[in-house]
XYZ file of C-alpha atoms in Angstrom:
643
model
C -3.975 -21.834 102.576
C -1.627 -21.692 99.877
C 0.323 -24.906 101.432
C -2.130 -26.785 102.182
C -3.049 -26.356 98.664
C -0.014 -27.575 97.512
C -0.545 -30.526 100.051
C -3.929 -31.579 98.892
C -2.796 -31.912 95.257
C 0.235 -33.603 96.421
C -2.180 -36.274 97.851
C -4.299 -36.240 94.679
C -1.250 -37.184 92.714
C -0.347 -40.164 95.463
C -4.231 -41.641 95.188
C -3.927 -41.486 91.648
C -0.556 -43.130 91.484
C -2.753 -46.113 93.521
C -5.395 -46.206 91.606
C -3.272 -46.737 88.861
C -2.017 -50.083 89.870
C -5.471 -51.928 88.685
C -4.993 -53.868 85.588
C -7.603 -53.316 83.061
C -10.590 -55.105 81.789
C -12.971 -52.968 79.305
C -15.836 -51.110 80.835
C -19.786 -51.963 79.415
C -20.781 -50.067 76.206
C -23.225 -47.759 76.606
C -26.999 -48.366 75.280
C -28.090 -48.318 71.804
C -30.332 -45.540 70.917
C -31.934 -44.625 67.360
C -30.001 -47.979 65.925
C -26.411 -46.339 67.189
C -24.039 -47.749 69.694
C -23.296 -44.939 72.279
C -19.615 -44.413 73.687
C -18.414 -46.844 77.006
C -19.025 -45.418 80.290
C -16.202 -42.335 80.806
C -15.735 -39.365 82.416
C -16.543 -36.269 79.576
C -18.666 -33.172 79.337
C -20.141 -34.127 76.208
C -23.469 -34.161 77.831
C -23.593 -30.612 77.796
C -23.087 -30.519 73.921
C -25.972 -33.227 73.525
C -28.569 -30.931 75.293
C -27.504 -27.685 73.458
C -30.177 -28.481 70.764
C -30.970 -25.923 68.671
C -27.983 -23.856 69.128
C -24.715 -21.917 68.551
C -21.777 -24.135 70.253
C -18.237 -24.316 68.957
C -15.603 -26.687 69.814
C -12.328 -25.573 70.283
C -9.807 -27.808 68.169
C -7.723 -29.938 69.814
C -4.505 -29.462 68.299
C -5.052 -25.928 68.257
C -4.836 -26.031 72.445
C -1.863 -28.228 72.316
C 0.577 -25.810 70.103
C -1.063 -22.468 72.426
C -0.730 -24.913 75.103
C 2.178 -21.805 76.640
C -0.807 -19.125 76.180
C -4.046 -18.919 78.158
C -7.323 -19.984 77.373
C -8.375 -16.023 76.388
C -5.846 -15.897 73.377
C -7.250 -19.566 72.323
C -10.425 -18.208 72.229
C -9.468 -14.768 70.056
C -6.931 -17.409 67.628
C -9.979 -20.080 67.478
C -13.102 -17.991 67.566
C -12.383 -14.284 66.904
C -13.622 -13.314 70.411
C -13.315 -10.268 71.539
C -11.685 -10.439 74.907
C -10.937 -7.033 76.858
C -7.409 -6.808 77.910
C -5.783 -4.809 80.298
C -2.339 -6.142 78.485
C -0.619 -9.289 77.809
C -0.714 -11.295 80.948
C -3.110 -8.890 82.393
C -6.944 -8.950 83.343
C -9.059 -10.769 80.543
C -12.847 -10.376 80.541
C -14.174 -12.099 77.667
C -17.742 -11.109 75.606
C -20.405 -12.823 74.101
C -23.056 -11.254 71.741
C -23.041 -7.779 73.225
C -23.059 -8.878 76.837
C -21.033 -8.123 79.764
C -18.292 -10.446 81.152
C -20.067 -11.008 83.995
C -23.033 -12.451 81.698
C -20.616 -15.442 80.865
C -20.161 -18.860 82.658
C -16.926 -20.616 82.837
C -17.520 -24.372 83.155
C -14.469 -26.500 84.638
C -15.776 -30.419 84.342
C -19.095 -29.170 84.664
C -18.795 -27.035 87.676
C -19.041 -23.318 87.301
C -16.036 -21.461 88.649
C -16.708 -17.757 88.032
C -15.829 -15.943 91.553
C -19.146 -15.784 93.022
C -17.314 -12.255 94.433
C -17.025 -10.525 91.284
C -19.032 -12.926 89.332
C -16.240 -13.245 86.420
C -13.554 -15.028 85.402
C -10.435 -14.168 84.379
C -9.424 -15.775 81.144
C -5.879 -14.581 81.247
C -5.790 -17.266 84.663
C -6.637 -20.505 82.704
C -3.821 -22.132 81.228
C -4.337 -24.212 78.218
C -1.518 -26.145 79.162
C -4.358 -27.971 81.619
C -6.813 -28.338 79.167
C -8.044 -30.996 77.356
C -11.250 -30.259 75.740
C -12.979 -26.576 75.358
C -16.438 -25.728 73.952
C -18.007 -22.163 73.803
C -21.948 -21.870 73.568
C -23.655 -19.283 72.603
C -26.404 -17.195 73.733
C -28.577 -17.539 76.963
C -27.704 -20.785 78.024
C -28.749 -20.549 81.748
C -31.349 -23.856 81.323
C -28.143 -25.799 80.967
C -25.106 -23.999 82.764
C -27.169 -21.864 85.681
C -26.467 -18.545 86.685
C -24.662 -15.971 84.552
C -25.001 -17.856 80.953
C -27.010 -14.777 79.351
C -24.526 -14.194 76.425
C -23.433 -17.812 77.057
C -20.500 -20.547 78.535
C -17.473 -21.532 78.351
C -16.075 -24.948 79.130
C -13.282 -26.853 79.639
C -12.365 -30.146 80.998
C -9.727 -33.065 80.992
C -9.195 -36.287 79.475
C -7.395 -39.283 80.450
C -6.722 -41.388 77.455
C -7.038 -45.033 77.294
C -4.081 -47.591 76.489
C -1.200 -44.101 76.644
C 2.106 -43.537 78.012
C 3.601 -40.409 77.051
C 6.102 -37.954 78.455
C 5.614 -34.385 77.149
C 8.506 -31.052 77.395
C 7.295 -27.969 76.467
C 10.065 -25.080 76.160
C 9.150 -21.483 74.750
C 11.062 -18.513 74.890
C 10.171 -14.706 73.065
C 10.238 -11.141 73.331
C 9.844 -8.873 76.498
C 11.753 -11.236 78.709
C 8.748 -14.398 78.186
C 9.266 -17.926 78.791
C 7.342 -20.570 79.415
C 8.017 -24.067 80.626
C 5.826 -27.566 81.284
C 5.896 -31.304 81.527
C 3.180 -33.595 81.397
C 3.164 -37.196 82.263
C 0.462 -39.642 81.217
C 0.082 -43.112 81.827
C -3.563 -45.466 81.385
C -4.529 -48.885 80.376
C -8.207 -49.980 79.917
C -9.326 -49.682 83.684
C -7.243 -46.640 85.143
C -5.265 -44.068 84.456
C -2.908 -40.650 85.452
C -2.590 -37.130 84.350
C 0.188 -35.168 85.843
C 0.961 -31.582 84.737
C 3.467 -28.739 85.658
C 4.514 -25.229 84.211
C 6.101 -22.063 84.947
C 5.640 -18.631 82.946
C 7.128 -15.205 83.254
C 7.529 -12.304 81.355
C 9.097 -9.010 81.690
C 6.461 -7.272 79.315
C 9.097 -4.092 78.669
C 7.566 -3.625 75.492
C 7.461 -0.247 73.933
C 4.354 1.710 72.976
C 3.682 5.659 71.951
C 2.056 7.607 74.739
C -0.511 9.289 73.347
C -1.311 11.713 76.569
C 1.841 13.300 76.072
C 3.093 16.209 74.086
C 4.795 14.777 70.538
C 3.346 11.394 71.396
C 6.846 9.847 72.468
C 7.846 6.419 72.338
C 8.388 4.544 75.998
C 9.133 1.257 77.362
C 6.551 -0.319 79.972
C 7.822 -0.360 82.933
C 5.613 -2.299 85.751
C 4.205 -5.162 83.761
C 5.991 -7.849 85.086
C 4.436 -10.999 86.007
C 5.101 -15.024 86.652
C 3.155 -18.127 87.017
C 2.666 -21.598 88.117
C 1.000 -24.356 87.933
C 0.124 -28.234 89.246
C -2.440 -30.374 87.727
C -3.205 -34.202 88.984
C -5.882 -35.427 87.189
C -7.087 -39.759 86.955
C -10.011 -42.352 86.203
C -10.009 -45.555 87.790
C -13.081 -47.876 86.668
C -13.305 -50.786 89.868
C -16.517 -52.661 87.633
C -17.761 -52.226 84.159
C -20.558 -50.136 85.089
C -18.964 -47.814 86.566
C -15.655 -45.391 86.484
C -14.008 -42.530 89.176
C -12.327 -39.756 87.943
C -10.246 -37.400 90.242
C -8.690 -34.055 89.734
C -7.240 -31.123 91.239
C -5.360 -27.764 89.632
C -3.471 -25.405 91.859
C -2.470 -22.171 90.266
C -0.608 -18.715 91.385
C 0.384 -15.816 89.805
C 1.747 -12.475 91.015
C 1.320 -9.859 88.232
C 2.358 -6.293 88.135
C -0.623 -4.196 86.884
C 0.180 -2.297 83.603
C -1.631 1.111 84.110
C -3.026 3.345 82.064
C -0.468 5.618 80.635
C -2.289 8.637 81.392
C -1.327 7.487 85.718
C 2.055 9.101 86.349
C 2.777 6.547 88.837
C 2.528 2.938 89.018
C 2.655 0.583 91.753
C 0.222 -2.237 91.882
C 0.678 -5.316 92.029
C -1.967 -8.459 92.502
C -1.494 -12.232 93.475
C -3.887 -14.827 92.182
C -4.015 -18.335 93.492
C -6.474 -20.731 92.644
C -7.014 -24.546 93.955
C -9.350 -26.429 92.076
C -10.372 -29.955 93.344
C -13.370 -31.897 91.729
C -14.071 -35.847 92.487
C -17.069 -37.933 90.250
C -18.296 -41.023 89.799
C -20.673 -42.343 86.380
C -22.718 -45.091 86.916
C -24.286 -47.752 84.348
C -27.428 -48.651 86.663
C -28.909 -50.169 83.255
C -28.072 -50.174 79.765
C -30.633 -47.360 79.596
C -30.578 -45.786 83.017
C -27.149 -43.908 84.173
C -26.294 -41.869 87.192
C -23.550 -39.266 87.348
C -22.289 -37.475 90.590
C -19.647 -34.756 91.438
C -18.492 -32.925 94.286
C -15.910 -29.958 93.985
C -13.800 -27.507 96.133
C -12.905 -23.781 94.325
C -10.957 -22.218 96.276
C -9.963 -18.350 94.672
C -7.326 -15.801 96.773
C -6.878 -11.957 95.310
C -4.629 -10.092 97.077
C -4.296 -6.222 95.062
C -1.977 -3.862 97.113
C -1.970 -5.889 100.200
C -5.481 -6.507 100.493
C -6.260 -10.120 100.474
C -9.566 -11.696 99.904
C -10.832 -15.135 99.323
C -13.605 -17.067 98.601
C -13.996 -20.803 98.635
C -17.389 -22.911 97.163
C -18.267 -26.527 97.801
C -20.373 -28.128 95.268
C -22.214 -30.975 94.646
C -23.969 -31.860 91.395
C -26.013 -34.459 90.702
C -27.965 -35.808 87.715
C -29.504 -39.449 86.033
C -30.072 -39.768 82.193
C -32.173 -42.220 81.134
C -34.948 -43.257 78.637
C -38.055 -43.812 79.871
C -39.544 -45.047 76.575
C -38.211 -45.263 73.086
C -36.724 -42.047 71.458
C -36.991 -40.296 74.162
C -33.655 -38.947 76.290
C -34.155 -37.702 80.041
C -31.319 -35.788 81.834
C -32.564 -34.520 85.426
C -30.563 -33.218 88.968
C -29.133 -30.183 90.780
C -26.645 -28.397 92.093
C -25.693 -27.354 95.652
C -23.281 -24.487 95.936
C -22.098 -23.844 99.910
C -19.622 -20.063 99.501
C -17.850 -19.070 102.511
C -16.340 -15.284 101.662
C -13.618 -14.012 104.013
C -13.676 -10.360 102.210
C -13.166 -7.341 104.893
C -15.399 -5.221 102.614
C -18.001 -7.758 103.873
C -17.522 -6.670 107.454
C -16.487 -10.040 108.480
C -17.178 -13.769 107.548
C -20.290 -14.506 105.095
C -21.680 -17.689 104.056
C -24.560 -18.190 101.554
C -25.935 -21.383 99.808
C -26.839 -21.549 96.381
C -28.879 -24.475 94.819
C -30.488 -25.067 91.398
C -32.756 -28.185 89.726
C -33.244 -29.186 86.167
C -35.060 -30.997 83.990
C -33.932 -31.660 80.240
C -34.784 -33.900 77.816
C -34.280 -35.242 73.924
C -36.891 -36.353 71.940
C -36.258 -38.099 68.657
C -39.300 -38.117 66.395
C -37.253 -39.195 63.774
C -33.477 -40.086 62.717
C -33.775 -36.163 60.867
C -35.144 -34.448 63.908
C -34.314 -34.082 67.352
C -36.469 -31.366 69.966
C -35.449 -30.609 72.776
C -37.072 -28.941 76.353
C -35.215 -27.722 79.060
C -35.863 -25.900 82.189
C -33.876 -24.726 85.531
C -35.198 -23.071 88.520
C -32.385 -21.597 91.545
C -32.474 -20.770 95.137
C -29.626 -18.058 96.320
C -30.450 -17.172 99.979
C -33.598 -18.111 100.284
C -35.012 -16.394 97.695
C -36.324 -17.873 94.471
C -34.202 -16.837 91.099
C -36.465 -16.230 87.870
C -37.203 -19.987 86.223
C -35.047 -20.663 82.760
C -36.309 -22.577 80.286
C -35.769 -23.421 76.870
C -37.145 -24.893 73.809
C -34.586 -26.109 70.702
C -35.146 -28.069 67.632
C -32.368 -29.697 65.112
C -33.146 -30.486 61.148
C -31.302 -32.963 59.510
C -32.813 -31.865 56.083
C -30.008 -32.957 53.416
C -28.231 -36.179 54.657
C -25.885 -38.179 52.368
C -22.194 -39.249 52.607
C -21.024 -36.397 50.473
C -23.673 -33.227 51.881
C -24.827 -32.516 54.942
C -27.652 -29.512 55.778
C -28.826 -29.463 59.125
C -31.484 -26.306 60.766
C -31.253 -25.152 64.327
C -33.371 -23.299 66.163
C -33.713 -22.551 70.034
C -35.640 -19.795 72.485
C -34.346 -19.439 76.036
C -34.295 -17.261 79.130
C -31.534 -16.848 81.084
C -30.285 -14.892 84.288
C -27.656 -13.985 86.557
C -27.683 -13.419 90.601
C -26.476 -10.470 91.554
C -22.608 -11.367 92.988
C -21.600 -11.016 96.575
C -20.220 -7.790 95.793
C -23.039 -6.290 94.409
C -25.104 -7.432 97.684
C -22.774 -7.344 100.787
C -19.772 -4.984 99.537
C -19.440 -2.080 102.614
C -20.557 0.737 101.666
C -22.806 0.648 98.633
C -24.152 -2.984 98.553
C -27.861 -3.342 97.562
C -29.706 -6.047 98.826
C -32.581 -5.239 97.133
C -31.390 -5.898 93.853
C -33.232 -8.050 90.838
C -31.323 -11.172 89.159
C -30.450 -9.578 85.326
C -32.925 -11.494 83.162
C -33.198 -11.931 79.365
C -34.756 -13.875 76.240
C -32.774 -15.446 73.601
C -34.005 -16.556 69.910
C -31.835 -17.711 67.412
C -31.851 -19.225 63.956
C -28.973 -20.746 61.918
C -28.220 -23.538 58.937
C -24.841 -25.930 58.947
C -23.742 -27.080 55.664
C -20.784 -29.560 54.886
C -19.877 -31.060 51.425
C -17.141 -33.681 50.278
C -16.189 -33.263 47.258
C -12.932 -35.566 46.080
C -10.083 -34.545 47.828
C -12.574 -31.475 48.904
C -14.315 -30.544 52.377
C -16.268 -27.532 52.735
C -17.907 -26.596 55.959
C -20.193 -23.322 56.330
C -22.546 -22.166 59.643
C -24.762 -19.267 59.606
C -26.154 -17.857 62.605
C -28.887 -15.079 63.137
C -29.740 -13.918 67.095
C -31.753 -11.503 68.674
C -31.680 -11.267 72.844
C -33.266 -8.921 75.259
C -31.537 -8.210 78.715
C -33.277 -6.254 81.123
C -32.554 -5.497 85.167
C -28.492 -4.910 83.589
C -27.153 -4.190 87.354
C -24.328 -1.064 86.839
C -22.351 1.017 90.052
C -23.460 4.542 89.931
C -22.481 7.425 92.511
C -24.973 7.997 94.989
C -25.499 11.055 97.018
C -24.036 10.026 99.892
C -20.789 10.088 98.218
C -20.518 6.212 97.353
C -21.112 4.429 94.208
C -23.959 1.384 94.612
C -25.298 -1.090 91.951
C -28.906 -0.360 91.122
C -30.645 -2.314 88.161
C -30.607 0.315 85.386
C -31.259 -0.405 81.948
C -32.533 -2.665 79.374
C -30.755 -3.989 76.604
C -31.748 -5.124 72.974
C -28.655 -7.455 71.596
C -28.851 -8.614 68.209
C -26.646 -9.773 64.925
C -25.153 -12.698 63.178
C -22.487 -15.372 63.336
C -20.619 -16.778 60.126
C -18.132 -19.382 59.170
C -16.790 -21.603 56.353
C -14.079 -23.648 56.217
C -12.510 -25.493 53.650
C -9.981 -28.257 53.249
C -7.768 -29.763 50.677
C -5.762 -32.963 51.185
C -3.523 -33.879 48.184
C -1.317 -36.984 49.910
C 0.642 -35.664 52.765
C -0.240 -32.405 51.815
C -3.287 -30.872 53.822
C -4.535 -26.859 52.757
C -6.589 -25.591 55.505
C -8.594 -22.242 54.989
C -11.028 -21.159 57.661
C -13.192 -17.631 58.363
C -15.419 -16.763 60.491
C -17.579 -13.216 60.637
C -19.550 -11.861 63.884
C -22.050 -8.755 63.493
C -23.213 -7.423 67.226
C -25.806 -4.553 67.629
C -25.990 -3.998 71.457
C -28.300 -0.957 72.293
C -29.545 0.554 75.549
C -33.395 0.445 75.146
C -34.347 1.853 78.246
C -31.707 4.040 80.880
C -31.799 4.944 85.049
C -35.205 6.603 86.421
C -36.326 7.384 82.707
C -32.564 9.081 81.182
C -33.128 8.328 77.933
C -30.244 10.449 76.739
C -27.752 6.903 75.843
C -31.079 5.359 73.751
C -30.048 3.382 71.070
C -26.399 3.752 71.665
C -24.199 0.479 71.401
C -22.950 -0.606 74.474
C -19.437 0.397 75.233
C -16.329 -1.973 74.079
C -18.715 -4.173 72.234
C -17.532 -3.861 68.476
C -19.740 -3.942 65.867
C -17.472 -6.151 63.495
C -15.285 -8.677 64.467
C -13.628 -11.837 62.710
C -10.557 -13.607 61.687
C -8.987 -15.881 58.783
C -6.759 -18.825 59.209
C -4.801 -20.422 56.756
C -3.012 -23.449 57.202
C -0.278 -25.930 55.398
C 1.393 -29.169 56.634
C 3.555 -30.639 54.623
C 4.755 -34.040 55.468
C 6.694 -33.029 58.555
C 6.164 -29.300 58.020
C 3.564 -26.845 58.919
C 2.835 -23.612 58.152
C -0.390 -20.975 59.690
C -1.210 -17.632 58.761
C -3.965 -15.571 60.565
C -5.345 -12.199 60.493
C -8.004 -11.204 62.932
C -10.213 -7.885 62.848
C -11.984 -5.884 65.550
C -14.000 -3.084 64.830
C -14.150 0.336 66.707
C -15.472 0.450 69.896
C -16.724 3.094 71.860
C -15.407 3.676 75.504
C -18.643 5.240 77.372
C -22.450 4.922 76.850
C -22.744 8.344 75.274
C -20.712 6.897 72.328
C -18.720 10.468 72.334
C -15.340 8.517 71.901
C -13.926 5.333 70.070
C -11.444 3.663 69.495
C -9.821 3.072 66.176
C -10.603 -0.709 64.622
C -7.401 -2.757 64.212
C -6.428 -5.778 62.356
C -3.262 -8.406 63.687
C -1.229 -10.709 61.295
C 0.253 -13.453 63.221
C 2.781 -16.803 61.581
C 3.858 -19.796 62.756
C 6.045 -22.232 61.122
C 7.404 -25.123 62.395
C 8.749 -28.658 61.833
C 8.614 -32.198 63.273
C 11.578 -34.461 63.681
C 10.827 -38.316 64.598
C 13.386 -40.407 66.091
C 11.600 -43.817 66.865
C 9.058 -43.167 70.088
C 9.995 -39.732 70.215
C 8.758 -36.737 68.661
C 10.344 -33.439 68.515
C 8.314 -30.192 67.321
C 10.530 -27.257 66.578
C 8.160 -23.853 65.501
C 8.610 -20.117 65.412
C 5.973 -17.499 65.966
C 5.334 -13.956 64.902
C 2.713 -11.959 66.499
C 1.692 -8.852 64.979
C 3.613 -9.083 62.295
C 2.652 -5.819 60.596
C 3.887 -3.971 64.028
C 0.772 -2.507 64.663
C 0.074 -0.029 67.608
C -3.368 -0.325 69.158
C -5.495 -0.118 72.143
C -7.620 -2.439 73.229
C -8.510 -0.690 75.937
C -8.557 3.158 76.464
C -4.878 4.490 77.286
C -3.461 -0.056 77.688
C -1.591 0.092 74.931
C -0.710 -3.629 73.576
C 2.553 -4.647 72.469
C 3.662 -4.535 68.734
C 5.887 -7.163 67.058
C 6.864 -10.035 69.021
C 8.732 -13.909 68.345
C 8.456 -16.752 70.333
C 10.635 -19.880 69.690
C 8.966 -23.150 71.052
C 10.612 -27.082 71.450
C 8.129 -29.608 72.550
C 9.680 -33.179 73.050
C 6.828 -36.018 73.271
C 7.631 -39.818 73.979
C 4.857 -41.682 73.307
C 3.363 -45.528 73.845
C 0.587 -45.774 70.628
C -2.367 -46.948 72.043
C -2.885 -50.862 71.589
């Protein structure tokens, strides 16, 4: 499977490379709406931003993604968000969480198409390399109405762009500590009517970093030993626009990694290893029927291979989502399709072959009263096997209430439901699976105010956010009597806290002083336990920490730049009975770096210090994380300026 992989994105790359040879005329501009000009016809997820009315969504800066562009889209999130991710150790399992939720309770979006493993219904943020990204936008809170199954503490997602009018050639080169490189080259080339994406890395690390072993007597000092692990990666990506109305984009990713697991370091032994490969293939077409009337299609082909120990398994879904936008009458927005989801599982645990079709239609649409106010309604109702999946929907509202060109004050406000299928696993896995079980269902209600001033050579930004959310039908493996464990819907859970930020900048000529924080309170308490326990009541959920942020500060200097970040996590308790916790810990990371140009070329020298401070922590029970670390990065760009 693996070569034919490397075949089909072999052949993406060749039809791209065609498609490219059209010369360029400009595509149609969109329609006007509320007296603005929309953007031309083009391949983007920015739909999914314009129906998040009324609340939390973040998106991930740009330039931020291109100097982490050697790290994985997990760290990006920590750096850029303050996230708290569990790790199982650097290059290891990362299962990210949203407002008290479970990782499973998170969708990962990849150009709209949602790519957790419909196995374990997850995704492993330590396998997405931000060298393939191009855009990345995390919303929070139950956003099922828009992103389906699994969005109860919210989405992630990512997708490429293919620039207009570029050529570029880009080198990455890092090396650091424990043995870690990383290396890439990207090669971009579009004019008005087509254009190419081509992408490549290779990562490995040795990860022999030392930690103290706290299970043994005197709490010695040792060097990890089975950590190892490598990657690598193709991406092809392309639009080609035949007509004005009307563009193709095309794109595949093919990745594989072979890790060796760090274990715990209360495990004597250690010996396993696992093999990831993923192939990623998504084709869609946008369509200008009328200056108010579009159509968008995509079909896709995830294709995900685990192999722990020797024991392969591998799933593989065909999609096909559909949708039209249009306005039916003035100030008023309409977005409306589905999604078809065909999974074929070849997991022995199954007892063989399994095939089950997932589908899901939605309605949303914008309504603009006013230029101040915008309300939006949303609703999605799924079909997994037959049987109906509980109906999302979703009512948001956005304030413009201060609007001038120095201050901005804008009010959200949304209430949702959201839900999440039980996975294959939980249903089919031999013994233990339990077809009887409920979809995990919740509400959402939120509340927050966004508040920018420009002041001189002065930009403040600030965002408050207050949530509550109620999750009930959480599905959890238990051990039954017959000597198995089985997932069984057991508890209800009552989420709640709040979301800050500010940011402020100061340009004084080439001089730019960036300052940024960002604050996240999470209460996450069992409300109601397994056949009436009631023994865990009110006890915060394990590994969700009750305090969490970060602080950037930043300074470029002409040709220099300079960041300095510390991020906090609060304790966090390892079971339900809260008996145990962790110890909070804080990480200092620096960069510094400088540019040199030399005509069309660009080179970017910068050096990196991670943990700074040296600090030993767990971020997991007994997976100790590394302490100091460097990292030395070139990146060499030659670049054509857009015309």
């Amino acid at each position: 499977m693996y070569a034919v992989g490397i075949r089909v994105v072999g052949l993406v790359a060749c039809v791209i490379l065609f498609l490219f040879g059209a010369k360029g005329q400009e595509v149609a501009a969109d329609s006007i709406r509320m007296g603005k000009i929309l953007a031309p016809v083009e391949v983007s997820d920015t739909w999914l931003h314009s129906y998040a009315v009324g609340g939390h969504s973040e998106l991930l800066d740009s330039m931020a993604i291109q100097t982490q562009a050697a790290t994985s889209l997990g760290k990006l999130l920590q750096a850029q968000q303050g996230i708290y991710l569990k790790e199982y150790g650097p290059g290891m399992l990362n299962s990210i969480s949203l407002r008290g939720t479970s990782a499973s309770q998170t969708s990962l979006l990849w150009n709209g198409l949602p790519i957790n493993f419909p196995s374990l219904g997850q995704a492993d943020f330590s396998l997405i390399p931000n060298f393939f990204i191009d855009q990345a936008e995390v919303f929070y809170g139950g956003v099922s109405s828009l992103a389906g199954s699994g969005a109860i503490g919210g989405a992630v997602a990512v997708s490429d762009k293919v620039d207009k009018n570029l050529r570029s050639i880009g080198l990455t080169q890092e090396v650091g500590s424990f043995g870690s490189s990383f290396s890439g080259l990207k090669v971009k080339a579009s004019g008005e009517r087509a254009g190419i994406s081509l992408a490549g890395f290779y990562k490995e690390s040795d990860n022999d970093y030392t930690y103290r072993n706290l299970a043994k007597a005197g709490q010695p000092i040792e060097k990890q030993s089975h950590g190892a692990y490598n990657g690598k990666g193709l991406k092809a990506a392309a639009f080609w626009s035949p007509w004005s109305k009307g563009v193709f984009d095309i794109e595949g990713w093919l990745t594989h990694y072979n890790r060796d697991i760090i274990p715990p370091y209360t495990v004597a032994s250690a010996g396993d290893t696992q093999v990831d490969r993923s192939l990623r293939l998504s084709l869609g077409y946008v369509h200008r029927i009328q200056p108010l009337l579009k159509w968008e299609s995509r079909i896709g082909r995830i294709y995900d291979f685990i192999k722990f120990n020797g024991l392969a398994s591998a799933t593989t879904q065909y999609m096909w989502n559909n949708s039209i936008e249009w306005m039916p009458i003035a100030k008023v927005q309409l977005r409306a399709g589905g999604l078809i989801n065909h999974i074929v599982a070849d997991v022995p645990e199954y007892g063989g072959g399994l095939t089950e079709n997932r589908s899901s239609a939605f309605l949303m649409v914008n309504w603009f009263p006013s230029v101040r106010w915008t309300l939006n309604a949303k609703v999605r109702q799924g079909i997994v096997a037959g049987t109906w999946n509980p109906v999302a929907p979703s009512l948001g509202a956005d304030v413009l209430i201060l609007k001038s060109d120095e201050v901005s004050l804008n009010w959200r406000s949304q209430i949702s439901r959201s839900y999440r299928v039980p996975t294959l696993n939980d249903r089919y896995w031999s013994p233990g699976g339990n077809l009887n079980l409920k979809p995990e269902q919740g509400w959402n209600a939120e509340s927050g105010l966004d508040y920018s001033i420009k002041l001189g050579k002065h930009a403040l930004k600030a965002s408050a956010t207050g949530f509550a959310h109620w999750i009930q039908d959480w599905i959890l493996w238990l051990p039954q009597a017959e000597g198995y464990w089985s997932p069984v819907n057991v508890r209800n859970v009552f989420s709640r806290g709040g979301e800050l930020s500010a940011g402020h900048e100061w340009s004084v000529g080439k001089r730019l002083l960036t300052n940024d924080i960002n604050y996240k309170l999470t209460v996450s308490q069992i409300r109601a336990g397994y056949l009436g326990d009631d023994s865990n009541i009110g006890n915060q959920l394990p590994y969700v920490p009750l305090h969490q942020g970060n602080w950037s500060f930043g300074l470029k200097a002409s040709l220099w730049h300079f960041h300095f970040q510390v991020s906090f996590y609060g304790s966090r308790y390892t079971l339900v009975d809260n008996d145990i916790n962790l110890d909070a810990y804080t990480l200092w990371n620096l960069e510094a770096g400088r540019q040199i140009r030399a005509g069309k070329s660009l080179f970017s020298l910068s050096v990196k210090v991670d943990n700074v401070l040296g600090k030993r922590y767990e971020n997991l029970q007994y997976r100790p994380m590394p302490g100091r670390s460097f990292s030395f990065q070139l990146n060499y760009t030659l670049k054509q300026d857009k015309k």
